[in-house]
Amino acid sequence: AVKFGVTSYRTTLIRYGDKQQVIGTESESRLSSALIKLLSDRQKTIYFVKGHGEKRIDSMQADGYGVAREAIEKENHEVSELLLMAVDKVPEDAAVLVIGGPESALLPVELDKITEYVAGGGRALFMLDPGSGADLSGYLSGFGFEVSEDIVIDKLSQVYGANYLTPVVVEYESRHPITREFELATFFPAARSVEIDEDPARGNYSLAKTSANSWTITGALDEENLKFDPNRHRRGPISIAAVAAVE
């Protein structure tokens, strides 16, 4: 166990050549995924867009993606930054393109490159902070998403030791492979809502929702907004993650 870095019970370790995969719990899908990774000669590359104040992938601070980067690399994937304005198109080896918390707007030519990449079968992950200067709501509406200029208030989070600006997700979409095996409550500090017209036939789902104790507000974080008002606020569950399949 020490030799191979196994630190918990019910851990499956698969080795092939000089590569290995650790599976946390027994699962046919995880086992199949691990075998594919071990037998594949090609490593997937996850590109993080930079140049607009995005979260840093080398930062281990609370607002950095250093921990996420390490987790991705342990899954035998490559992680790299991408300055979209300096390339003709998204690299062909991109498995996923991540736009993580930009603070300023992307240029139209950059959005065109993302559109071309997605239209060609690529996958893109947008993560947007409340109050961000990067207004991508109009762009994302073209894919069916409704991203609101709001912030989620959740008094339930105080039960878990967090503050009311950290909504707790308690409901996951069990029909989608991304969240099919999610069971534990998760926290999203400073989250905004995103909606989509759910259509399983097309692959459109709301993936993660907060509890009925949450609501969304717009405007200032004052005492009036921190008390639920049915005439001014939208009561939960609130969708804060959604996915769409682009044909």
C-alpha positions as protocol buffer text, in pm:
chain_id: "A"
residue {
  index: 1
  type: ALA
  ca { x: 0 y: 0 z: 0 }
}
residue {
  index: 2
  type: VAL
  ca { x: 281 y: 241 z: 86 }
}
residue {
  index: 3
  type: LYS
  ca { x: 475 y: 151 z: -228 }
}
residue {
  index: 4
  type: PHE
  ca { x: 184 y: 232 z: -458 }
}
residue {
  index: 5
  type: GLY
  ca { x: 40 y: 522 z: -260 }
}
residue {
  index: 6
  type: VAL
  ca { x: -284 y: 352 z: -155 }
}
residue {
  index: 7
  type: THR
  ca { x: -428 y: 532 z: 146 }
}
residue {
  index: 8
  type: SER
  ca { x: -784 y: 401 z: 183 }
}
residue {
  index: 9
  type: TYR
  ca { x: -977 y: 75 z: 190 }
}
residue {
  index: 10
  type: ARG
  ca { x: -1167 y: -58 z: -113 }
}
residue {
  index: 11
  type: THR
  ca { x: -912 y: 87 z: -352 }
}
residue {
  index: 12
  type: THR
  ca { x: -845 y: -80 z: -686 }
}
residue {
  index: 13
  type: LEU
  ca { x: -502 y: -24 z: -840 }
}
residue {
  index: 14
  type: ILE
  ca { x: -436 y: -116 z: -1203 }
}
residue {
  index: 15
  type: ARG
  ca { x: -83 y: -110 z: -1344 }
}
residue {
  index: 16
  type: TYR
  ca { x: 24 y: -147 z: -1708 }
}
residue {
  index: 17
  type: GLY
  ca { x: 384 y: -92 z: -1805 }
}
residue {
  index: 18
  type: ASP
  ca { x: 503 y: 222 z: -1627 }
}
residue {
  index: 19
  type: LYS
  ca { x: 151 y: 364 z: -1588 }
}
residue {
  index: 20
  type: GLN
  ca { x: -108 y: 309 z: -1319 }
}
residue {
  index: 21
  type: GLN
  ca { x: -462 y: 411 z: -1233 }
}
residue {
  index: 22
  type: VAL
  ca { x: -626 y: 421 z: -889 }
}
residue {
  index: 23
  type: ILE
  ca { x: -1001 y: 365 z: -868 }
}
residue {
  index: 24
  type: GLY
  ca { x: -1157 y: 490 z: -545 }
}
residue {
  index: 25
  type: THR
  ca { x: -1458 y: 259 z: -545 }
}
residue {
  index: 26
  type: GLU
  ca { x: -1570 y: -35 z: -754 }
}
residue {
  index: 27
  type: SER
  ca { x: -1756 y: 92 z: -1059 }
}
residue {
  index: 28
  type: GLU
  ca { x: -1785 y: -53 z: -1406 }
}
residue {
  index: 29
  type: SER
  ca { x: -1760 y: 292 z: -1569 }
}
residue {
  index: 30
  type: ARG
  ca { x: -1454 y: 391 z: -1363 }
}
residue {
  index: 31
  type: LEU
  ca { x: -1286 y: 57 z: -1429 }
}
residue {
  index: 32
  type: SER
  ca { x: -1349 y: 89 z: -1804 }
}
residue {
  index: 33
  type: SER
  ca { x: -1222 y: 447 z: -1802 }
}
residue {
  index: 34
  type: ALA
  ca { x: -905 y: 344 z: -1618 }
}
residue {
  index: 35
  type: LEU
  ca { x: -836 y: 62 z: -1865 }
}
residue {
  index: 36
  type: ILE
  ca { x: -881 y: 298 z: -2160 }
}
residue {
  index: 37
  type: LYS
  ca { x: -637 y: 546 z: -2009 }
}
residue {
  index: 38
  type: LEU
  ca { x: -376 y: 278 z: -1944 }
}
residue {
  index: 39
  type: LEU
  ca { x: -403 y: 121 z: -2287 }
}
residue {
  index: 40
  type: SER
  ca { x: -411 y: 448 z: -2478 }
}
residue {
  index: 41
  type: ASP
  ca { x: -86 y: 584 z: -2617 }
}
residue {
  index: 42
  type: ARG
  ca { x: -228 y: 933 z: -2638 }
}
residue {
  index: 43
  type: GLN
  ca { x: -267 y: 1159 z: -2338 }
}
residue {
  index: 44
  type: LYS
  ca { x: -560 y: 1396 z: -2332 }
}
residue {
  index: 45
  type: THR
  ca { x: -473 y: 1764 z: -2293 }
}
residue {
  index: 46
  type: ILE
  ca { x: -692 y: 1998 z: -2089 }
}
residue {
  index: 47
  type: TYR
  ca { x: -635 y: 2358 z: -2199 }
}
residue {
  index: 48
  type: PHE
  ca { x: -705 y: 2650 z: -1964 }
}
residue {
  index: 49
  type: VAL
  ca { x: -760 y: 2978 z: -2146 }
}
residue {
  index: 50
  type: LYS
  ca { x: -559 y: 3272 z: -2011 }
}
residue {
  index: 51
  type: GLY
  ca { x: -523 y: 3643 z: -2083 }
}
residue {
  index: 52
  type: HIS
  ca { x: -845 y: 3771 z: -1922 }
}
residue {
  index: 53
  type: GLY
  ca { x: -770 y: 3743 z: -1550 }
}
residue {
  index: 54
  type: GLU
  ca { x: -866 y: 3376 z: -1528 }
}
residue {
  index: 55
  type: LYS
  ca { x: -783 y: 3168 z: -1223 }
}
residue {
  index: 56
  type: ARG
  ca { x: -421 y: 3052 z: -1223 }
}
residue {
  index: 57
  type: ILE
  ca { x: -354 y: 2682 z: -1269 }
}
residue {
  index: 58
  type: ASP
  ca { x: -26 y: 2702 z: -1075 }
}
residue {
  index: 59
  type: SER
  ca { x: -177 y: 2868 z: -767 }
}
residue {
  index: 60
  type: MET
  ca { x: -250 y: 2665 z: -454 }
}
residue {
  index: 61
  type: GLN
  ca { x: -445 y: 2953 z: -300 }
}
residue {
  index: 62
  type: ALA
  ca { x: -820 y: 2931 z: -239 }
}
residue {
  index: 63
  type: ASP
  ca { x: -892 y: 3106 z: -569 }
}
residue {
  index: 64
  type: GLY
  ca { x: -637 y: 2905 z: -768 }
}
residue {
  index: 65
  type: TYR
  ca { x: -667 y: 2583 z: -965 }
}
residue {
  index: 66
  type: GLY
  ca { x: -343 y: 2422 z: -848 }
}
residue {
  index: 67
  type: VAL
  ca { x: -521 y: 2140 z: -663 }
}
residue {
  index: 68
  type: ALA
  ca { x: -748 y: 2075 z: -961 }
}
residue {
  index: 69
  type: ARG
  ca { x: -444 y: 2067 z: -1191 }
}
residue {
  index: 70
  type: GLU
  ca { x: -273 y: 1805 z: -976 }
}
residue {
  index: 71
  type: ALA
  ca { x: -590 y: 1594 z: -970 }
}
residue {
  index: 72
  type: ILE
  ca { x: -619 y: 1610 z: -1350 }
}
residue {
  index: 73
  type: GLU
  ca { x: -255 y: 1515 z: -1398 }
}
residue {
  index: 74
  type: LYS
  ca { x: -298 y: 1216 z: -1166 }
}
residue {
  index: 75
  type: GLU
  ca { x: -563 y: 1095 z: -1411 }
}
residue {
  index: 76
  type: ASN
  ca { x: -288 y: 1074 z: -1675 }
}
residue {
  index: 77
  type: HIS
  ca { x: -397 y: 1394 z: -1853 }
}
residue {
  index: 78
  type: GLU
  ca { x: -184 y: 1686 z: -1960 }
}
residue {
  index: 79
  type: VAL
  ca { x: -269 y: 2037 z: -1838 }
}
residue {
  index: 80
  type: SER
  ca { x: -165 y: 2344 z: -2033 }
}
residue {
  index: 81
  type: GLU
  ca { x: -249 y: 2713 z: -2063 }
}
residue {
  index: 82
  type: LEU
  ca { x: -371 y: 2860 z: -2390 }
}
residue {
  index: 83
  type: LEU
  ca { x: -355 y: 3219 z: -2507 }
}
residue {
  index: 84
  type: LEU
  ca { x: -637 y: 3212 z: -2759 }
}
residue {
  index: 85
  type: MET
  ca { x: -549 y: 3540 z: -2923 }
}
residue {
  index: 86
  type: ALA
  ca { x: -205 y: 3405 z: -3014 }
}
residue {
  index: 87
  type: VAL
  ca { x: -320 y: 3094 z: -3202 }
}
residue {
  index: 88
  type: ASP
  ca { x: -516 y: 3040 z: -3522 }
}
residue {
  index: 89
  type: LYS
  ca { x: -746 y: 2784 z: -3361 }
}
residue {
  index: 90
  type: VAL
  ca { x: -788 y: 2563 z: -3057 }
}
residue {
  index: 91
  type: PRO
  ca { x: -522 y: 2288 z: -3075 }
}
residue {
  index: 92
  type: GLU
  ca { x: -642 y: 1961 z: -3224 }
}
residue {
  index: 93
  type: ASP
  ca { x: -525 y: 1763 z: -2919 }
}
residue {
  index: 94
  type: ALA
  ca { x: -758 y: 1957 z: -2687 }
}
residue {
  index: 95
  type: ALA
  ca { x: -984 y: 1721 z: -2493 }
}
residue {
  index: 96
  type: VAL
  ca { x: -1147 y: 2008 z: -2302 }
}
residue {
  index: 97
  type: LEU
  ca { x: -1117 y: 2385 z: -2322 }
}
residue {
  index: 98
  type: VAL
  ca { x: -1164 y: 2555 z: -1983 }
}
residue {
  index: 99
  type: ILE
  ca { x: -1261 y: 2919 z: -1945 }
}
residue {
  index: 100
  type: GLY
  ca { x: -1219 y: 2956 z: -1568 }
}
residue {
  index: 101
  type: GLY
  ca { x: -1339 y: 3275 z: -1404 }
}
residue {
  index: 102
  type: PRO
  ca { x: -1234 y: 3542 z: -1656 }
}
residue {
  index: 103
  type: GLU
  ca { x: -1245 y: 3898 z: -1523 }
}
residue {
  index: 104
  type: SER
  ca { x: -1246 y: 4076 z: -1859 }
}
residue {
  index: 105
  type: ALA
  ca { x: -1428 y: 4011 z: -2185 }
}
residue {
  index: 106
  type: LEU
  ca { x: -1299 y: 3772 z: -2446 }
}
residue {
  index: 107
  type: LEU
  ca { x: -1243 y: 3923 z: -2790 }
}
residue {
  index: 108
  type: PRO
  ca { x: -1492 y: 3838 z: -3067 }
}
residue {
  index: 109
  type: VAL
  ca { x: -1217 y: 3660 z: -3259 }
}
residue {
  index: 110
  type: GLU
  ca { x: -1149 y: 3441 z: -2953 }
}
residue {
  index: 111
  type: LEU
  ca { x: -1516 y: 3353 z: -2920 }
}
residue {
  index: 112
  type: ASP
  ca { x: -1520 y: 3261 z: -3288 }
}
residue {
  index: 113
  type: LYS
  ca { x: -1236 y: 3016 z: -3226 }
}
residue {
  index: 114
  type: ILE
  ca { x: -1427 y: 2859 z: -2937 }
}
residue {
  index: 115
  type: THR
  ca { x: -1740 y: 2832 z: -3151 }
}
residue {
  index: 116
  type: GLU
  ca { x: -1545 y: 2662 z: -3429 }
}
residue {
  index: 117
  type: TYR
  ca { x: -1389 y: 2422 z: -3180 }
}
residue {
  index: 118
  type: VAL
  ca { x: -1726 y: 2328 z: -3024 }
}
residue {
  index: 119
  type: ALA
  ca { x: -1892 y: 2294 z: -3364 }
}
residue {
  index: 120
  type: GLY
  ca { x: -1621 y: 2046 z: -3458 }
}
residue {
  index: 121
  type: GLY
  ca { x: -1704 y: 1822 z: -3164 }
}
residue {
  index: 122
  type: GLY
  ca { x: -1493 y: 1991 z: -2897 }
}
residue {
  index: 123
  type: ARG
  ca { x: -1586 y: 2027 z: -2531 }
}
residue {
  index: 124
  type: ALA
  ca { x: -1578 y: 2358 z: -2344 }
}
residue {
  index: 125
  type: LEU
  ca { x: -1628 y: 2432 z: -1975 }
}
residue {
  index: 126
  type: PHE
  ca { x: -1726 y: 2787 z: -1875 }
}
residue {
  index: 127
  type: MET
  ca { x: -1703 y: 2888 z: -1507 }
}
residue {
  index: 128
  type: LEU
  ca { x: -1828 y: 3240 z: -1439 }
}
residue {
  index: 129
  type: ASP
  ca { x: -1812 y: 3436 z: -1115 }
}
residue {
  index: 130
  type: PRO
  ca { x: -2090 y: 3671 z: -1000 }
}
residue {
  index: 131
  type: GLY
  ca { x: -2020 y: 4031 z: -1091 }
}
residue {
  index: 132
  type: SER
  ca { x: -1752 y: 3937 z: -1341 }
}
residue {
  index: 133
  type: GLY
  ca { x: -1649 y: 4189 z: -1603 }
}
residue {
  index: 134
  type: ALA
  ca { x: -1652 y: 3911 z: -1862 }
}
residue {
  index: 135
  type: ASP
  ca { x: -2011 y: 3919 z: -1983 }
}
residue {
  index: 136
  type: LEU
  ca { x: -2055 y: 3590 z: -2165 }
}
residue {
  index: 137
  type: SER
  ca { x: -2429 y: 3560 z: -2112 }
}
residue {
  index: 138
  type: GLY
  ca { x: -2506 y: 3669 z: -2467 }
}
residue {
  index: 139
  type: TYR
  ca { x: -2256 y: 3427 z: -2616 }
}
residue {
  index: 140
  type: LEU
  ca { x: -2373 y: 3133 z: -2405 }
}
residue {
  index: 141
  type: SER
  ca { x: -2737 y: 3204 z: -2484 }
}
residue {
  index: 142
  type: GLY
  ca { x: -2653 y: 3090 z: -2836 }
}
residue {
  index: 143
  type: PHE
  ca { x: -2606 y: 2741 z: -2692 }
}
residue {
  index: 144
  type: GLY
  ca { x: -2928 y: 2753 z: -2491 }
}
residue {
  index: 145
  type: PHE
  ca { x: -2794 y: 2874 z: -2155 }
}
residue {
  index: 146
  type: GLU
  ca { x: -2951 y: 3154 z: -1953 }
}
residue {
  index: 147
  type: VAL
  ca { x: -2681 y: 3300 z: -1729 }
}
residue {
  index: 148
  type: SER
  ca { x: -2823 y: 3557 z: -1487 }
}
residue {
  index: 149
  type: GLU
  ca { x: -2650 y: 3855 z: -1328 }
}
residue {
  index: 150
  type: ASP
  ca { x: -2732 y: 3740 z: -977 }
}
residue {
  index: 151
  type: ILE
  ca { x: -2581 y: 3569 z: -676 }
}
residue {
  index: 152
  type: VAL
  ca { x: -2716 y: 3277 z: -476 }
}
residue {
  index: 153
  type: ILE
  ca { x: -2794 y: 3317 z: -106 }
}
residue {
  index: 154
  type: ASP
  ca { x: -2818 y: 2998 z: 99 }
}
residue {
  index: 155
  type: LYS
  ca { x: -2883 y: 2997 z: 471 }
}
residue {
  index: 156
  type: LEU
  ca { x: -2848 y: 2616 z: 475 }
}
residue {
  index: 157
  type: SER
  ca { x: -2472 y: 2657 z: 428 }
}
residue {
  index: 158
  type: GLN
  ca { x: -2442 y: 2798 z: 780 }
}
residue {
  index: 159
  type: VAL
  ca { x: -2540 y: 2456 z: 914 }
}
residue {
  index: 160
  type: TYR
  ca { x: -2224 y: 2319 z: 752 }
}
residue {
  index: 161
  type: GLY
  ca { x: -2004 y: 2597 z: 888 }
}
residue {
  index: 162
  type: ALA
  ca { x: -1996 y: 2807 z: 570 }
}
residue {
  index: 163
  type: ASN
  ca { x: -2145 y: 3152 z: 511 }
}
residue {
  index: 164
  type: TYR
  ca { x: -2465 y: 3241 z: 324 }
}
residue {
  index: 165
  type: LEU
  ca { x: -2270 y: 3323 z: 7 }
}
residue {
  index: 166
  type: THR
  ca { x: -2163 y: 2960 z: -25 }
}
residue {
  index: 167
  type: PRO
  ca { x: -2463 y: 2767 z: -157 }
}
residue {
  index: 168
  type: VAL
  ca { x: -2484 y: 2394 z: -90 }
}
residue {
  index: 169
  type: VAL
  ca { x: -2566 y: 2168 z: -383 }
}
residue {
  index: 170
  type: VAL
  ca { x: -2785 y: 1880 z: -269 }
}
residue {
  index: 171
  type: GLU
  ca { x: -2945 y: 1770 z: -597 }
}
residue {
  index: 172
  type: TYR
  ca { x: -2757 y: 1622 z: -892 }
}
residue {
  index: 173
  type: GLU
  ca { x: -2880 y: 1502 z: -1230 }
}
residue {
  index: 174
  type: SER
  ca { x: -2865 y: 1122 z: -1207 }
}
residue {
  index: 175
  type: ARG
  ca { x: -2927 y: 1071 z: -1580 }
}
residue {
  index: 176
  type: HIS
  ca { x: -2607 y: 1242 z: -1693 }
}
residue {
  index: 177
  type: PRO
  ca { x: -2262 y: 1074 z: -1675 }
}
residue {
  index: 178
  type: ILE
  ca { x: -2098 y: 1384 z: -1526 }
}
residue {
  index: 179
  type: THR
  ca { x: -2310 y: 1378 z: -1209 }
}
residue {
  index: 180
  type: ARG
  ca { x: -2451 y: 1025 z: -1215 }
}
residue {
  index: 181
  type: GLU
  ca { x: -2240 y: 908 z: -920 }
}
residue {
  index: 182
  type: PHE
  ca { x: -2245 y: 1233 z: -719 }
}
residue {
  index: 183
  type: GLU
  ca { x: -2395 y: 1174 z: -376 }
}
residue {
  index: 184
  type: LEU
  ca { x: -2225 y: 1410 z: -129 }
}
residue {
  index: 185
  type: ALA
  ca { x: -2320 y: 1773 z: -72 }
}
residue {
  index: 186
  type: THR
  ca { x: -2080 y: 2018 z: -235 }
}
residue {
  index: 187
  type: PHE
  ca { x: -2012 y: 2387 z: -175 }
}
residue {
  index: 188
  type: PHE
  ca { x: -1981 y: 2663 z: -435 }
}
residue {
  index: 189
  type: PRO
  ca { x: -1848 y: 2990 z: -287 }
}
residue {
  index: 190
  type: ALA
  ca { x: -2004 y: 3291 z: -461 }
}
residue {
  index: 191
  type: ALA
  ca { x: -2219 y: 3125 z: -725 }
}
residue {
  index: 192
  type: ARG
  ca { x: -2462 y: 3259 z: -984 }
}
residue {
  index: 193
  type: SER
  ca { x: -2750 y: 3083 z: -1152 }
}
residue {
  index: 194
  type: VAL
  ca { x: -2753 y: 2923 z: -1495 }
}
residue {
  index: 195
  type: GLU
  ca { x: -3064 y: 2772 z: -1653 }
}
residue {
  index: 196
  type: ILE
  ca { x: -3129 y: 2564 z: -1961 }
}
residue {
  index: 197
  type: ASP
  ca { x: -3442 y: 2415 z: -2114 }
}
residue {
  index: 198
  type: GLU
  ca { x: -3391 y: 2053 z: -2019 }
}
residue {
  index: 199
  type: ASP
  ca { x: -3416 y: 1817 z: -2313 }
}
residue {
  index: 200
  type: PRO
  ca { x: -3270 y: 1469 z: -2248 }
}
residue {
  index: 201
  type: ALA
  ca { x: -3312 y: 1378 z: -2615 }
}
residue {
  index: 202
  type: ARG
  ca { x: -3067 y: 1654 z: -2706 }
}
residue {
  index: 203
  type: GLY
  ca { x: -2841 y: 1611 z: -2403 }
}
residue {
  index: 204
  type: ASN
  ca { x: -2947 y: 1932 z: -2223 }
}
residue {
  index: 205
  type: TYR
  ca { x: -2960 y: 1906 z: -1844 }
}
residue {
  index: 206
  type: SER
  ca { x: -2939 y: 2112 z: -1528 }
}
residue {
  index: 207
  type: LEU
  ca { x: -2664 y: 1923 z: -1347 }
}
residue {
  index: 208
  type: ALA
  ca { x: -2654 y: 2070 z: -996 }
}
residue {
  index: 209
  type: LYS
  ca { x: -2915 y: 2251 z: -788 }
}
residue {
  index: 210
  type: THR
  ca { x: -2921 y: 2412 z: -447 }
}
residue {
  index: 211
  type: SER
  ca { x: -3181 y: 2342 z: -181 }
}
residue {
  index: 212
  type: ALA
  ca { x: -3521 y: 2502 z: -133 }
}
residue {
  index: 213
  type: ASN
  ca { x: -3364 y: 2715 z: 142 }
}
residue {
  index: 214
  type: SER
  ca { x: -3174 y: 2920 z: -115 }
}
residue {
  index: 215
  type: TRP
  ca { x: -3269 y: 3213 z: -336 }
}
residue {
  index: 216
  type: THR
  ca { x: -3113 y: 3448 z: -587 }
}
residue {
  index: 217
  type: ILE
  ca { x: -3066 y: 3822 z: -547 }
}
residue {
  index: 218
  type: THR
  ca { x: -2958 y: 4105 z: -772 }
}
residue {
  index: 219
  type: GLY
  ca { x: -2809 y: 4431 z: -659 }
}
residue {
  index: 220
  type: ALA
  ca { x: -2640 y: 4510 z: -330 }
}
residue {
  index: 221
  type: LEU
  ca { x: -2576 y: 4264 z: -48 }
}
residue {
  index: 222
  type: ASP
  ca { x: -2780 y: 4457 z: 206 }
}
residue {
  index: 223
  type: GLU
  ca { x: -3005 y: 4348 z: 493 }
}
residue {
  index: 224
  type: GLU
  ca { x: -3316 y: 4356 z: 275 }
}
residue {
  index: 225
  type: ASN
  ca { x: -3166 y: 4119 z: 20 }
}
residue {
  index: 226
  type: LEU
  ca { x: -3048 y: 3881 z: 289 }
}
residue {
  index: 227
  type: LYS
  ca { x: -3408 y: 3816 z: 393 }
}
residue {
  index: 228
  type: PHE
  ca { x: -3616 y: 3622 z: 145 }
}
residue {
  index: 229
  type: ASP
  ca { x: -3890 y: 3829 z: -19 }
}
residue {
  index: 230
  type: PRO
  ca { x: -4116 y: 3638 z: -262 }
}
residue {
  index: 231
  type: ASN
  ca { x: -4186 y: 3963 z: -445 }
}
residue {
  index: 232
  type: ARG
  ca { x: -3819 y: 4034 z: -514 }
}
residue {
  index: 233
  type: HIS
  ca { x: -3633 y: 3704 z: -501 }
}
residue {
  index: 234
  type: ARG
  ca { x: -3643 y: 3370 z: -680 }
}
residue {
  index: 235
  type: ARG
  ca { x: -3671 y: 3078 z: -440 }
}
residue {
  index: 236
  type: GLY
  ca { x: -3463 y: 2762 z: -483 }
}
residue {
  index: 237
  type: PRO
  ca { x: -3383 y: 2503 z: -590 }
}
residue {
  index: 238
  type: ILE
  ca { x: -3146 y: 2710 z: -806 }
}
residue {
  index: 239
  type: SER
  ca { x: -2950 y: 2556 z: -1092 }
}
residue {
  index: 240
  type: ILE
  ca { x: -2582 y: 2657 z: -1079 }
}
residue {
  index: 241
  type: ALA
  ca { x: -2443 y: 2409 z: -1335 }
}
residue {
  index: 242
  type: ALA
  ca { x: -2583 y: 2301 z: -1670 }
}
residue {
  index: 243
  type: VAL
  ca { x: -2472 y: 2114 z: -1978 }
}
residue {
  index: 244
  type: ALA
  ca { x: -2573 y: 2119 z: -2343 }
}
residue {
  index: 245
  type: ALA
  ca { x: -2484 y: 1892 z: -2633 }
}
residue {
  index: 246
  type: VAL
  ca { x: -2408 y: 2088 z: -2950 }
}
residue {
  index: 247
  type: GLU
  ca { x: -2488 y: 1928 z: -3283 }
}
